[in-house]
JSON list of C-alpha atoms in Angstrom, two decimals:
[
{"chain": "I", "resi": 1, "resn": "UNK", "atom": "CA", "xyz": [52.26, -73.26, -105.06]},
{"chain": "I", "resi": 2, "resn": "UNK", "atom": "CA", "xyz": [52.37, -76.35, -107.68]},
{"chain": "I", "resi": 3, "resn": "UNK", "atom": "CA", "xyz": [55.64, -77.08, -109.06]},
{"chain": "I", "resi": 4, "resn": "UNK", "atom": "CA", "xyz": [53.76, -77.07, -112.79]},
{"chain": "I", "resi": 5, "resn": "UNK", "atom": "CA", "xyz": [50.62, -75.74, -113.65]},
{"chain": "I", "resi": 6, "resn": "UNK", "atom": "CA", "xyz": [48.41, -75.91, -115.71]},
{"chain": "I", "resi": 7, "resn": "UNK", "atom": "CA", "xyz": [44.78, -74.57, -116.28]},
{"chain": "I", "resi": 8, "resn": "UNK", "atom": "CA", "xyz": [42.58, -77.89, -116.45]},
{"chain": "I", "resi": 9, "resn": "UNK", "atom": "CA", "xyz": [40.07, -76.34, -118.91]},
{"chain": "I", "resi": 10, "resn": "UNK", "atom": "CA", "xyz": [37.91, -78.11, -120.04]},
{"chain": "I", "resi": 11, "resn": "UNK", "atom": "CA", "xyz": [38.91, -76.22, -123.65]},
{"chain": "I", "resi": 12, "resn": "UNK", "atom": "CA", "xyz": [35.86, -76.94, -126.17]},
{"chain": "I", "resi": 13, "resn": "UNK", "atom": "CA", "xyz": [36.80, -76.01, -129.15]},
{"chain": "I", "resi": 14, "resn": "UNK", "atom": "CA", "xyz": [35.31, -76.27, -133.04]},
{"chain": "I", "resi": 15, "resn": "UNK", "atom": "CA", "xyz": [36.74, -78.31, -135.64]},
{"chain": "I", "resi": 16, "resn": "UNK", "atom": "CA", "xyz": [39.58, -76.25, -137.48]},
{"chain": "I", "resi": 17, "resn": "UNK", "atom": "CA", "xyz": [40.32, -73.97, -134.55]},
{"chain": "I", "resi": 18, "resn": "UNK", "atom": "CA", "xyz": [43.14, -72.33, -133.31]},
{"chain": "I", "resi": 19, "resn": "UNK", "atom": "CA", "xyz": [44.00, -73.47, -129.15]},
{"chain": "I", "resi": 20, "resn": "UNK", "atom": "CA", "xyz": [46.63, -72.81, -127.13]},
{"chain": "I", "resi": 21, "resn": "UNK", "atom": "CA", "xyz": [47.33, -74.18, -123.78]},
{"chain": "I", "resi": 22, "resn": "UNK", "atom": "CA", "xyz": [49.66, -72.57, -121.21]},
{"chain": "I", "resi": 23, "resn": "UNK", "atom": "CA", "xyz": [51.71, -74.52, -118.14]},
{"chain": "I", "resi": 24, "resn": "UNK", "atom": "CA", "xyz": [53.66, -72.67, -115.75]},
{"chain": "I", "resi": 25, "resn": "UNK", "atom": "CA", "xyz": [56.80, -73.70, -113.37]},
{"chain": "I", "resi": 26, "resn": "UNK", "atom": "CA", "xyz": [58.06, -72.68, -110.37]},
{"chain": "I", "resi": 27, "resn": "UNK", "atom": "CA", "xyz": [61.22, -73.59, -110.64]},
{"chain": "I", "resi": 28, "resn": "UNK", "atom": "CA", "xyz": [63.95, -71.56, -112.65]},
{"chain": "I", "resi": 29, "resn": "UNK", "atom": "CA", "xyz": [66.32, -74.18, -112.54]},
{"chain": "I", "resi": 30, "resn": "UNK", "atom": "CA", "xyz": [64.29, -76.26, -115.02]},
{"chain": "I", "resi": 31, "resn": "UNK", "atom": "CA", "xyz": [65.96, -77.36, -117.68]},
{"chain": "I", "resi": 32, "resn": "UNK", "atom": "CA", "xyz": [63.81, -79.77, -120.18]},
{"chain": "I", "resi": 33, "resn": "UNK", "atom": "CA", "xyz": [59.83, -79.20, -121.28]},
{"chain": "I", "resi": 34, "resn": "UNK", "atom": "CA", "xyz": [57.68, -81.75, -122.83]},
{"chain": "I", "resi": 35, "resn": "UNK", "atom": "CA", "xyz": [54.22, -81.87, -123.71]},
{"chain": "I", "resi": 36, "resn": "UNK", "atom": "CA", "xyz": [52.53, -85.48, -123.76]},
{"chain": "I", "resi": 37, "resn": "UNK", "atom": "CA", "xyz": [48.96, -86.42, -124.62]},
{"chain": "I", "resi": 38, "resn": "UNK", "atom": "CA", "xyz": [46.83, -88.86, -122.88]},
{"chain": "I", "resi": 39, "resn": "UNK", "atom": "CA", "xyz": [43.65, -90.22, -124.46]},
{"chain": "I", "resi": 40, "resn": "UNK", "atom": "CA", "xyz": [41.07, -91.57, -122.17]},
{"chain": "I", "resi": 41, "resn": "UNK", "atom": "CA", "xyz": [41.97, -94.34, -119.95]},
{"chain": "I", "resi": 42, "resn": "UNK", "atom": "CA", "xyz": [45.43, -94.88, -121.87]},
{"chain": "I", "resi": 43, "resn": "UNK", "atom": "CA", "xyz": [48.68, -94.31, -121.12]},
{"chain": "I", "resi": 44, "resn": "UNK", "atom": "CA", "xyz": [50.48, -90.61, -121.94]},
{"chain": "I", "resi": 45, "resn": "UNK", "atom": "CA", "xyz": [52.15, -90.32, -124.80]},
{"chain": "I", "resi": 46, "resn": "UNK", "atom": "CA", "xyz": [54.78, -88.21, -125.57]},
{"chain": "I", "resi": 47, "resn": "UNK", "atom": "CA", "xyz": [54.08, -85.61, -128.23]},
{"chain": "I", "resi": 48, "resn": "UNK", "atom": "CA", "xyz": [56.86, -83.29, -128.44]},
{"chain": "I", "resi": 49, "resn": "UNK", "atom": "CA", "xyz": [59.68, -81.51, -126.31]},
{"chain": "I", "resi": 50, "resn": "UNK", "atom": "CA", "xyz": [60.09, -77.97, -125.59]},
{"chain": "I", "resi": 51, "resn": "UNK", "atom": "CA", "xyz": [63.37, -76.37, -127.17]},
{"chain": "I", "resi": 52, "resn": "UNK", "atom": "CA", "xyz": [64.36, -73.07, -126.26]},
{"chain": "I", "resi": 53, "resn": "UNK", "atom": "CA", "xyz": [64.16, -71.47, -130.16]},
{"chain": "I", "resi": 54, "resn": "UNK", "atom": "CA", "xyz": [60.32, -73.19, -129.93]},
{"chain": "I", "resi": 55, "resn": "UNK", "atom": "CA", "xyz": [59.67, -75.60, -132.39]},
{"chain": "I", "resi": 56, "resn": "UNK", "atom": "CA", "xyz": [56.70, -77.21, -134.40]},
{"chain": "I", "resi": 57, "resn": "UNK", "atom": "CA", "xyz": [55.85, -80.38, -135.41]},
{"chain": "I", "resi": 58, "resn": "UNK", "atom": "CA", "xyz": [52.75, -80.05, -138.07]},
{"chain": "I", "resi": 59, "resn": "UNK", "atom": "CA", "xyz": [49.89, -78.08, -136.59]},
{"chain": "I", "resi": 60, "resn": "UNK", "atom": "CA", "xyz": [51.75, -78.38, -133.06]},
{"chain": "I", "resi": 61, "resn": "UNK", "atom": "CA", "xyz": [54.00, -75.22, -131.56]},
{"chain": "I", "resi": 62, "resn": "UNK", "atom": "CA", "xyz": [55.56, -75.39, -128.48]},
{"chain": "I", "resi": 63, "resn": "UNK", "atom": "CA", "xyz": [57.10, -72.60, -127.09]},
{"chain": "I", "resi": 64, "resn": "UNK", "atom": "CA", "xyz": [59.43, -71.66, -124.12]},
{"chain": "I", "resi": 65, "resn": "UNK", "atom": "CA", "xyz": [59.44, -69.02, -122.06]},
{"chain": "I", "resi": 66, "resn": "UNK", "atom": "CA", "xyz": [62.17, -68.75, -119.65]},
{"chain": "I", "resi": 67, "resn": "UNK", "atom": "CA", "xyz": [61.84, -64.87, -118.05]},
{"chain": "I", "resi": 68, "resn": "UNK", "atom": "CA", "xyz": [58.36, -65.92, -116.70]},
{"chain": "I", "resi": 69, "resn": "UNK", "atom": "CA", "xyz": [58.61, -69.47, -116.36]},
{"chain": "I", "resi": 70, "resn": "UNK", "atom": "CA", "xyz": [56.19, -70.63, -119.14]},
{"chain": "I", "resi": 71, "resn": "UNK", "atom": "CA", "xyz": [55.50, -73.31, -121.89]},
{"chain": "I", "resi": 72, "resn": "UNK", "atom": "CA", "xyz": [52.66, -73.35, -124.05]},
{"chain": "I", "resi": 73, "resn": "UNK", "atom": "CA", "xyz": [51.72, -75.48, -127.11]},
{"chain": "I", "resi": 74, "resn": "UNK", "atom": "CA", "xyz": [49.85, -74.30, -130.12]},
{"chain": "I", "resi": 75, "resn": "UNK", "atom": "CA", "xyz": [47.59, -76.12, -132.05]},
{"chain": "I", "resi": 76, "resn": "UNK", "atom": "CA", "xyz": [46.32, -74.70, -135.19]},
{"chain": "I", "resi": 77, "resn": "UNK", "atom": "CA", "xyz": [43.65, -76.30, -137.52]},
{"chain": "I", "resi": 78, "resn": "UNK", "atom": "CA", "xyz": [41.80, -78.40, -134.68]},
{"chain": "I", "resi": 79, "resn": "UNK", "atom": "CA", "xyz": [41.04, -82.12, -135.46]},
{"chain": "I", "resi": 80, "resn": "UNK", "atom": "CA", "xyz": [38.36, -84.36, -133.62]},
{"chain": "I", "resi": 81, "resn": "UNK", "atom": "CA", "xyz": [41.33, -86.59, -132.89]},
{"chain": "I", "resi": 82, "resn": "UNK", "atom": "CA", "xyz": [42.91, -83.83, -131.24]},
{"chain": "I", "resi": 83, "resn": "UNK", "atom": "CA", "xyz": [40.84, -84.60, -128.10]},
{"chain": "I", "resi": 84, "resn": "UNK", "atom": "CA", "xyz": [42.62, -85.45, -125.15]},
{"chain": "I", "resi": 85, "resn": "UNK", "atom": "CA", "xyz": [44.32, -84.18, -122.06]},
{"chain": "I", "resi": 86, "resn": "UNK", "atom": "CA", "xyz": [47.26, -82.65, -123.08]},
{"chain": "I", "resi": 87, "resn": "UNK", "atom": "CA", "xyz": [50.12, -82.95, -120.00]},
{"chain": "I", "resi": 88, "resn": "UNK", "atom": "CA", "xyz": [53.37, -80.42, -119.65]},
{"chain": "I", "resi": 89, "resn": "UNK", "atom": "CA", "xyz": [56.16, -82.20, -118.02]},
{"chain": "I", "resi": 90, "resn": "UNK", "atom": "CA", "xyz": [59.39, -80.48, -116.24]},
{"chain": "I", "resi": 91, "resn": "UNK", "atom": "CA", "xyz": [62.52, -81.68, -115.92]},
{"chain": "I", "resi": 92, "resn": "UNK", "atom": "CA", "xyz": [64.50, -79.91, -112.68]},
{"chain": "I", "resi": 93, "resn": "UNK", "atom": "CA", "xyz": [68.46, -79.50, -112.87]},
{"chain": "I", "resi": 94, "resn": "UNK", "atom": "CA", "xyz": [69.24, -81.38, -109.82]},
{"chain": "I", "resi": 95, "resn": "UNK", "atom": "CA", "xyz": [70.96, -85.01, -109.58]},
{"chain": "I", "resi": 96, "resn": "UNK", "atom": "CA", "xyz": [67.88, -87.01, -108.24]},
{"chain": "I", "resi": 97, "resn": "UNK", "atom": "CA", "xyz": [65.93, -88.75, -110.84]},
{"chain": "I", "resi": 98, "resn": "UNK", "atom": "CA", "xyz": [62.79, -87.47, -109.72]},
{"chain": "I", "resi": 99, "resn": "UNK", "atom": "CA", "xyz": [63.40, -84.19, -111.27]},
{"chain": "I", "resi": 100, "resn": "UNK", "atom": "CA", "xyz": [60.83, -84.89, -113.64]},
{"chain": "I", "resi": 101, "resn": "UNK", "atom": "CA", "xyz": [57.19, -83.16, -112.67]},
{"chain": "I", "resi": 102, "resn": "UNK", "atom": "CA", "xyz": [53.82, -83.32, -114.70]},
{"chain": "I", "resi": 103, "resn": "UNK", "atom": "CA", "xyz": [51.39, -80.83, -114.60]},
{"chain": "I", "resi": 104, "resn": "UNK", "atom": "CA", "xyz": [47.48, -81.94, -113.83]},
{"chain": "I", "resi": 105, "resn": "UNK", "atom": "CA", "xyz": [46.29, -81.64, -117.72]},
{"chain": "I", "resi": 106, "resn": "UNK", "atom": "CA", "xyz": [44.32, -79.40, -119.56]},
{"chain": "I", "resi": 107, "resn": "UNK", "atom": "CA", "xyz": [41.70, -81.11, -121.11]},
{"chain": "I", "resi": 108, "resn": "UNK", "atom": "CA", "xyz": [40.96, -80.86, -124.93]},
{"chain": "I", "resi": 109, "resn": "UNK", "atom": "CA", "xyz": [37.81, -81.55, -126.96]},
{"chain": "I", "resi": 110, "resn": "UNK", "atom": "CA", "xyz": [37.10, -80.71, -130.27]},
{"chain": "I", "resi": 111, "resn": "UNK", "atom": "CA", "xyz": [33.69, -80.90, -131.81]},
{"chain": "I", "resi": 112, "resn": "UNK", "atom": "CA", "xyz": [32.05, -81.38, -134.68]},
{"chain": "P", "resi": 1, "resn": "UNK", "atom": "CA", "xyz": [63.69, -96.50, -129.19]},
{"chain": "P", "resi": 2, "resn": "UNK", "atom": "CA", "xyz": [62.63, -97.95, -126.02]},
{"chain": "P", "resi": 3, "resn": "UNK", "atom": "CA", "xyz": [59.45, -100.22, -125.41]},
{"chain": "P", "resi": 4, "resn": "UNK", "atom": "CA", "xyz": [57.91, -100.63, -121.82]},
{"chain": "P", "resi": 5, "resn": "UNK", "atom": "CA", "xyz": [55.50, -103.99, -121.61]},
{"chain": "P", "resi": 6, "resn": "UNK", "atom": "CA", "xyz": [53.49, -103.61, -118.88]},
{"chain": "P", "resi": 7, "resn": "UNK", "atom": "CA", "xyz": [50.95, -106.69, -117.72]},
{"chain": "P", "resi": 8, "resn": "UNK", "atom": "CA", "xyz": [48.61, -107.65, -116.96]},
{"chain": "P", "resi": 9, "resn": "UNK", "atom": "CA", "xyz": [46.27, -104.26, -119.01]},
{"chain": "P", "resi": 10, "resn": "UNK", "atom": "CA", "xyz": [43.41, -105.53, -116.45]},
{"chain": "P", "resi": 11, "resn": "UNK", "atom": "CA", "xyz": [43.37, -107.10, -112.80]},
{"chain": "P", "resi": 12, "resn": "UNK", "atom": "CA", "xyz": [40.38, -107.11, -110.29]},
{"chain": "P", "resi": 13, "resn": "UNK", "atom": "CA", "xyz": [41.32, -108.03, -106.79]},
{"chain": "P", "resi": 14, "resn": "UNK", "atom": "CA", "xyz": [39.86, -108.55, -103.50]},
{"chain": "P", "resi": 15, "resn": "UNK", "atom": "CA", "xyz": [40.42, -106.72, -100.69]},
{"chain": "P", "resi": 16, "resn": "UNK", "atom": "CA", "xyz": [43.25, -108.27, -98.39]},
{"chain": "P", "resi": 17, "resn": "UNK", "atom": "CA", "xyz": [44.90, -110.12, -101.50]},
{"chain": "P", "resi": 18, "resn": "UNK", "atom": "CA", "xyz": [48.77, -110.00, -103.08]},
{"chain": "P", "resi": 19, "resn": "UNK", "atom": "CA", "xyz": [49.37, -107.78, -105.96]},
{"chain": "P", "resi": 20, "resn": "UNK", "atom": "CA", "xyz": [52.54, -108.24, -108.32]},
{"chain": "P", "resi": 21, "resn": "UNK", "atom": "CA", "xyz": [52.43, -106.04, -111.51]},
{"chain": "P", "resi": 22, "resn": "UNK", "atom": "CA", "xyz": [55.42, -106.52, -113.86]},
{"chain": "P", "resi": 23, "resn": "UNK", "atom": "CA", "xyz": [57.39, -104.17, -116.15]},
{"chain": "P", "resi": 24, "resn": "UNK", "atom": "CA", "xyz": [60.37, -104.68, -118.46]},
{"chain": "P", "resi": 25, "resn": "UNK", "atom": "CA", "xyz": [62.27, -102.63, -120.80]},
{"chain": "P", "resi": 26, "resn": "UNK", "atom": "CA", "xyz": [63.72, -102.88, -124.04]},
{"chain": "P", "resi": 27, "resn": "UNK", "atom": "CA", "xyz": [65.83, -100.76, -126.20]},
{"chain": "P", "resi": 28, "resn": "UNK", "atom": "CA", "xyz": [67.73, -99.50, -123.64]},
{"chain": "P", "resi": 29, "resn": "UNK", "atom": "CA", "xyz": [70.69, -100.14, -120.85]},
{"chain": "P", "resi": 30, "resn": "UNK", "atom": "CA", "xyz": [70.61, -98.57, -117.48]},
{"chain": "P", "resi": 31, "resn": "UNK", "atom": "CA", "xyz": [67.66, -96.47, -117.50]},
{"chain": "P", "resi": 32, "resn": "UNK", "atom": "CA", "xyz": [65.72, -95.11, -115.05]},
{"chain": "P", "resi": 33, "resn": "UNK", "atom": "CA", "xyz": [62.62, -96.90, -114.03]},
{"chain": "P", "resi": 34, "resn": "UNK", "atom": "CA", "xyz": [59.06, -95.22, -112.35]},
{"chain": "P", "resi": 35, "resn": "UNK", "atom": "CA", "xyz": [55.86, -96.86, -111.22]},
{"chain": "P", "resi": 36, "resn": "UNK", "atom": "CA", "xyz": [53.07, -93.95, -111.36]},
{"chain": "P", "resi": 37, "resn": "UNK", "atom": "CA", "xyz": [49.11, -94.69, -110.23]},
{"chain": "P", "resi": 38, "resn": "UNK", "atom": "CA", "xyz": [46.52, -92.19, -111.77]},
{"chain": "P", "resi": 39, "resn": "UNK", "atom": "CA", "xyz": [42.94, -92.18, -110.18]},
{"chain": "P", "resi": 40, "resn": "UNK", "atom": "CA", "xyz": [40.21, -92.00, -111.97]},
{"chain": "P", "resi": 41, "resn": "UNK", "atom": "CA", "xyz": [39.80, -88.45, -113.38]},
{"chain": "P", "resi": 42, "resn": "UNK", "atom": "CA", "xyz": [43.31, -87.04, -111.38]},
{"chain": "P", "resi": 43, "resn": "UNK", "atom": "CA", "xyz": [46.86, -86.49, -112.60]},
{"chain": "P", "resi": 44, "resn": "UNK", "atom": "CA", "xyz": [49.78, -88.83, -111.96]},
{"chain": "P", "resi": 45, "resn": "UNK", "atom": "CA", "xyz": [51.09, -89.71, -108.91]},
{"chain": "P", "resi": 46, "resn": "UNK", "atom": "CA", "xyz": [54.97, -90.72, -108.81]},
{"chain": "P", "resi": 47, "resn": "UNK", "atom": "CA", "xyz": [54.83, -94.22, -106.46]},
{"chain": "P", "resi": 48, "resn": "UNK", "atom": "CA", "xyz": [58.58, -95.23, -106.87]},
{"chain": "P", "resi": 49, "resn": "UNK", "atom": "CA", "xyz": [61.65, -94.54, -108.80]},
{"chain": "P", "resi": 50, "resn": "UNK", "atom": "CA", "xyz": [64.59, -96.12, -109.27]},
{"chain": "P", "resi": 51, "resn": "UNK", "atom": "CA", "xyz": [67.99, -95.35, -110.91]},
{"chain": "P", "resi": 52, "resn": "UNK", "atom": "CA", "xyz": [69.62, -99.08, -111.01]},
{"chain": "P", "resi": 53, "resn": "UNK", "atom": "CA", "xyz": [69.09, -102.69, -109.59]},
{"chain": "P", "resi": 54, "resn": "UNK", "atom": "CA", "xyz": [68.02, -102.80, -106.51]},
{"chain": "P", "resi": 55, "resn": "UNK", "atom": "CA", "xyz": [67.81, -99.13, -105.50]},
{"chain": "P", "resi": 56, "resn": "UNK", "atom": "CA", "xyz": [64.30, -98.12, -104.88]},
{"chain": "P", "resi": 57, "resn": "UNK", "atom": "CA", "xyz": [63.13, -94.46, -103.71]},
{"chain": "P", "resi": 58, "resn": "UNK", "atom": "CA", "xyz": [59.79, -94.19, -102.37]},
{"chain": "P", "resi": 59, "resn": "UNK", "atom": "CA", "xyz": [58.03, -91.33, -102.65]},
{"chain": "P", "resi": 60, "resn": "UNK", "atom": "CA", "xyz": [54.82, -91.72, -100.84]},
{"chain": "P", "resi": 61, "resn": "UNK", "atom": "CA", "xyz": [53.96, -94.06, -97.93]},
{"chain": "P", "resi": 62, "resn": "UNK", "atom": "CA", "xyz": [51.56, -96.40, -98.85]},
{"chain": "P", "resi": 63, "resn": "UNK", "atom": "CA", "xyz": [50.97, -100.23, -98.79]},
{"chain": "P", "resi": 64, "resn": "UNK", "atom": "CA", "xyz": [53.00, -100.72, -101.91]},
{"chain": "P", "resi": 65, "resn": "UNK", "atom": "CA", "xyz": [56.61, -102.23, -101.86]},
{"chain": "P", "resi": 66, "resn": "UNK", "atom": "CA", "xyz": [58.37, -102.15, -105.20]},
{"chain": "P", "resi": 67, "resn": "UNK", "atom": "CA", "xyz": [61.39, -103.77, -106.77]},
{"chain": "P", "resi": 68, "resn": "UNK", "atom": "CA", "xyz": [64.15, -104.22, -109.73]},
{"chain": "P", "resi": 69, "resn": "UNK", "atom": "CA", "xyz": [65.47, -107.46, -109.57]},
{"chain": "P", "resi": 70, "resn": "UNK", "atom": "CA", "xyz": [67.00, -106.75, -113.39]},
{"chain": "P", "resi": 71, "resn": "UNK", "atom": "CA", "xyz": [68.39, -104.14, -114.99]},
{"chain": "P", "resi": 72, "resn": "UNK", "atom": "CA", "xyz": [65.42, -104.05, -117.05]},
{"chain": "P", "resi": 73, "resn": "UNK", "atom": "CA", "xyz": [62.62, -105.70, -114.57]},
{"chain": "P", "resi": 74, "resn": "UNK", "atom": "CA", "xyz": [60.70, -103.42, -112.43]},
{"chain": "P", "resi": 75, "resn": "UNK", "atom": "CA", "xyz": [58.05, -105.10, -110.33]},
{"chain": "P", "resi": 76, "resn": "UNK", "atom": "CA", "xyz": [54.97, -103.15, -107.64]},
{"chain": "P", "resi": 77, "resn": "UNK", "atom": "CA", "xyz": [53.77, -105.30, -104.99]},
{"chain": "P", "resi": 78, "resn": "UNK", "atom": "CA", "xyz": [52.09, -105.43, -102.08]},
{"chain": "P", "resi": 79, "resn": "UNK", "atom": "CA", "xyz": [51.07, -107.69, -99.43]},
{"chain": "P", "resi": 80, "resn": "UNK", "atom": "CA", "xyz": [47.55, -107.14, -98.76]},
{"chain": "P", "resi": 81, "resn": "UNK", "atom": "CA", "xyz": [45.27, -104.68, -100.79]},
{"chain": "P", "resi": 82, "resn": "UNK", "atom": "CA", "xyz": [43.22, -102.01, -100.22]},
{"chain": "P", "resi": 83, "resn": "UNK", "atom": "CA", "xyz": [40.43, -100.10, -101.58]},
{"chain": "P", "resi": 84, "resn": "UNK", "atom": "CA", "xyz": [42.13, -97.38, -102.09]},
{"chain": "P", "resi": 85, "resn": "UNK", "atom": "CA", "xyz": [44.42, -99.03, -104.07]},
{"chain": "P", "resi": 86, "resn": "UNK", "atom": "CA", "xyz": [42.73, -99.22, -107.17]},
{"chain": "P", "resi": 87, "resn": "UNK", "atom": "CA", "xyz": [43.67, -97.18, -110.05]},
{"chain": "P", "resi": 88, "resn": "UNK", "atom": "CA", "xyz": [45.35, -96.94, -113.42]},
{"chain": "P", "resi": 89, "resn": "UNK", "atom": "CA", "xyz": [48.98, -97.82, -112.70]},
{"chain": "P", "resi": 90, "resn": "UNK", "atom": "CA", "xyz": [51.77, -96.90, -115.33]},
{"chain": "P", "resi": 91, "resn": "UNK", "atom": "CA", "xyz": [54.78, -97.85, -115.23]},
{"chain": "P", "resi": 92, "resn": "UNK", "atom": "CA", "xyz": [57.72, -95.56, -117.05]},
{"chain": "P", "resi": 93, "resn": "UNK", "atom": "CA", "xyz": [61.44, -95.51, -118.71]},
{"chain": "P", "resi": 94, "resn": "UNK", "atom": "CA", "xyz": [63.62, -93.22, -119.21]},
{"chain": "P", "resi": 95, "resn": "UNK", "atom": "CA", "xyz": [67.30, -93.29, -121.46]},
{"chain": "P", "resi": 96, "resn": "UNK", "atom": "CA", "xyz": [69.97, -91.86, -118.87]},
{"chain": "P", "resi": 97, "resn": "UNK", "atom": "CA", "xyz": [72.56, -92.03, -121.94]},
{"chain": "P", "resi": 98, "resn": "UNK", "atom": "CA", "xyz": [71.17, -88.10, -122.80]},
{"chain": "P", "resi": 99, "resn": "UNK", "atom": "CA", "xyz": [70.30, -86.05, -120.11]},
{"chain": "P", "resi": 100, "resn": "UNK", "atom": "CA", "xyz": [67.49, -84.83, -121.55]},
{"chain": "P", "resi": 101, "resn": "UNK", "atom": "CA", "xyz": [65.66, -87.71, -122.86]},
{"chain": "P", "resi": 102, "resn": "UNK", "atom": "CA", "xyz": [61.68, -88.13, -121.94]},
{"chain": "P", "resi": 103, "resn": "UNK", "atom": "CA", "xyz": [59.89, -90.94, -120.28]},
{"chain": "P", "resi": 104, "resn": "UNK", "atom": "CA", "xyz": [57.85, -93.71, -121.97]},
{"chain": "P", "resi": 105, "resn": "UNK", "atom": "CA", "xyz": [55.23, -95.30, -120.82]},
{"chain": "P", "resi": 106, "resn": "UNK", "atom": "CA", "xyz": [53.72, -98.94, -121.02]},
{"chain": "P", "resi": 107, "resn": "UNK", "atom": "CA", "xyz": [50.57, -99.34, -121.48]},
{"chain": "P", "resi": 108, "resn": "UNK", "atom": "CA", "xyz": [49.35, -99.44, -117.77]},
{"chain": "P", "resi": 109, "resn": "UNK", "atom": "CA", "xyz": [47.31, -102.20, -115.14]},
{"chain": "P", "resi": 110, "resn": "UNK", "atom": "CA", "xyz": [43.91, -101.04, -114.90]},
{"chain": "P", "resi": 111, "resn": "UNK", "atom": "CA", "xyz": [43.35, -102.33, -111.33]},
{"chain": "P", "resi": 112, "resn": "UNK", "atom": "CA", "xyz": [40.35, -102.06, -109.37]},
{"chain": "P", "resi": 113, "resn": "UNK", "atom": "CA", "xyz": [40.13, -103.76, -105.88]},
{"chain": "P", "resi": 114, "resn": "UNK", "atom": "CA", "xyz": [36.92, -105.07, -104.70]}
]
């Protein structure tokens, strides 16, 4: 099993829709969540960590699950420019500073 | 905040020829540096890490050697290419003054190997 995973979609979705991706971790010792974006052949970018209240930025939720290992990210009100592949990243409690594992993607597009 | 620059964005190489991609950091002391490759269409793959000058971790074996000469200065290399070396390689920062801080990234070396 994957240390994070997420479901690669594709996710095609119409303008001004609600989607909501999920990434799940093996690990319960993880102890930081992000969520980064990559647009085609660019880098990632990071959009927003993962708190353990869940927080929003905008139109963006992220949320934290703990109990069953699990991070999602909500995005209401879908914009074209919403399209990318959105990444979860995990951070492990453990001294090495590889702790940090990204999930495959789950790719967005919103259309028209 | 930090800033990665990352050159050269583009590089096409023959087979059998040197590679030195260069990173440096600003904005930040001590942090810890990565070197990732993405192929086309896949998900990143963690090359190196390292956690101060001169202390590299490798976490694949592959024909790529990496260094940090500087604080700041991270540097992939390798002696002769291969094919299979191309990709989209990205290198990353990360603050180690809070322990949960998130990586940046530069902007990558789109290399492709001919």
């Amino acid at each position: 099993r994957k240390e994070v995973e997420q479901d690669p979609g594709p996710f095609n979705v119409p303008e001004g829709a609600t989607v909501a991706f999920n990434c799940t971790y093996s690990n319960s010792a993880s102890q930081s969540f992000f969520w980064y974006r990559q647009d085609c052949r660019k880098e990632p970018k990071l959009l927003m960590s993962v708190y353990s209240s869940g927080n929003e930025d905008g139109r963006f939720t992220a949320q934290l699950n703990r109990a069953s290992q699990y991070i999602s990210l909500l995005i209401r009100d879908s914009k074209l420019s919403d399209s990318a592949t959105y990444l979860c990243v995990v951070k492990f409690s453990s001294g090495s500073a590889r702790q940090l594992t990204f999930g495959s993607g789950t790719q967005l597009t919103v259309l028209p | 905040s930090q800033t990665i620059h990352q050159w050269p964005a583009t590089l096409v190489q023959p087979v059998g020829s040197p590679l030195s991609l260069e990173c440096t950091v600003e904005g930040t002391s001590n942090p810890n540096l990565y070197w990732y490759r993405q192929a086309a269409g896949r998900g990143l793959q963690l090359l190196f890490y390292s956690v101060g000058i001169g202390q590299i971790s490798s976490e694949v074996p592959q024909n790529l050697s990496a260094s940090r000469p500087q604080d700041r200065q991270f540097i992939l290399s390798s002696k002769k290419l291969l094919l299979s070396d191309s990709g989209f390689y990205l290198c990353a920062s990360r603050d180690t003054s809070s322990y949960n801080s998130p990586l940046h990234f530069g902007n990558g070396t789109r290399l492709t190997v001919t």
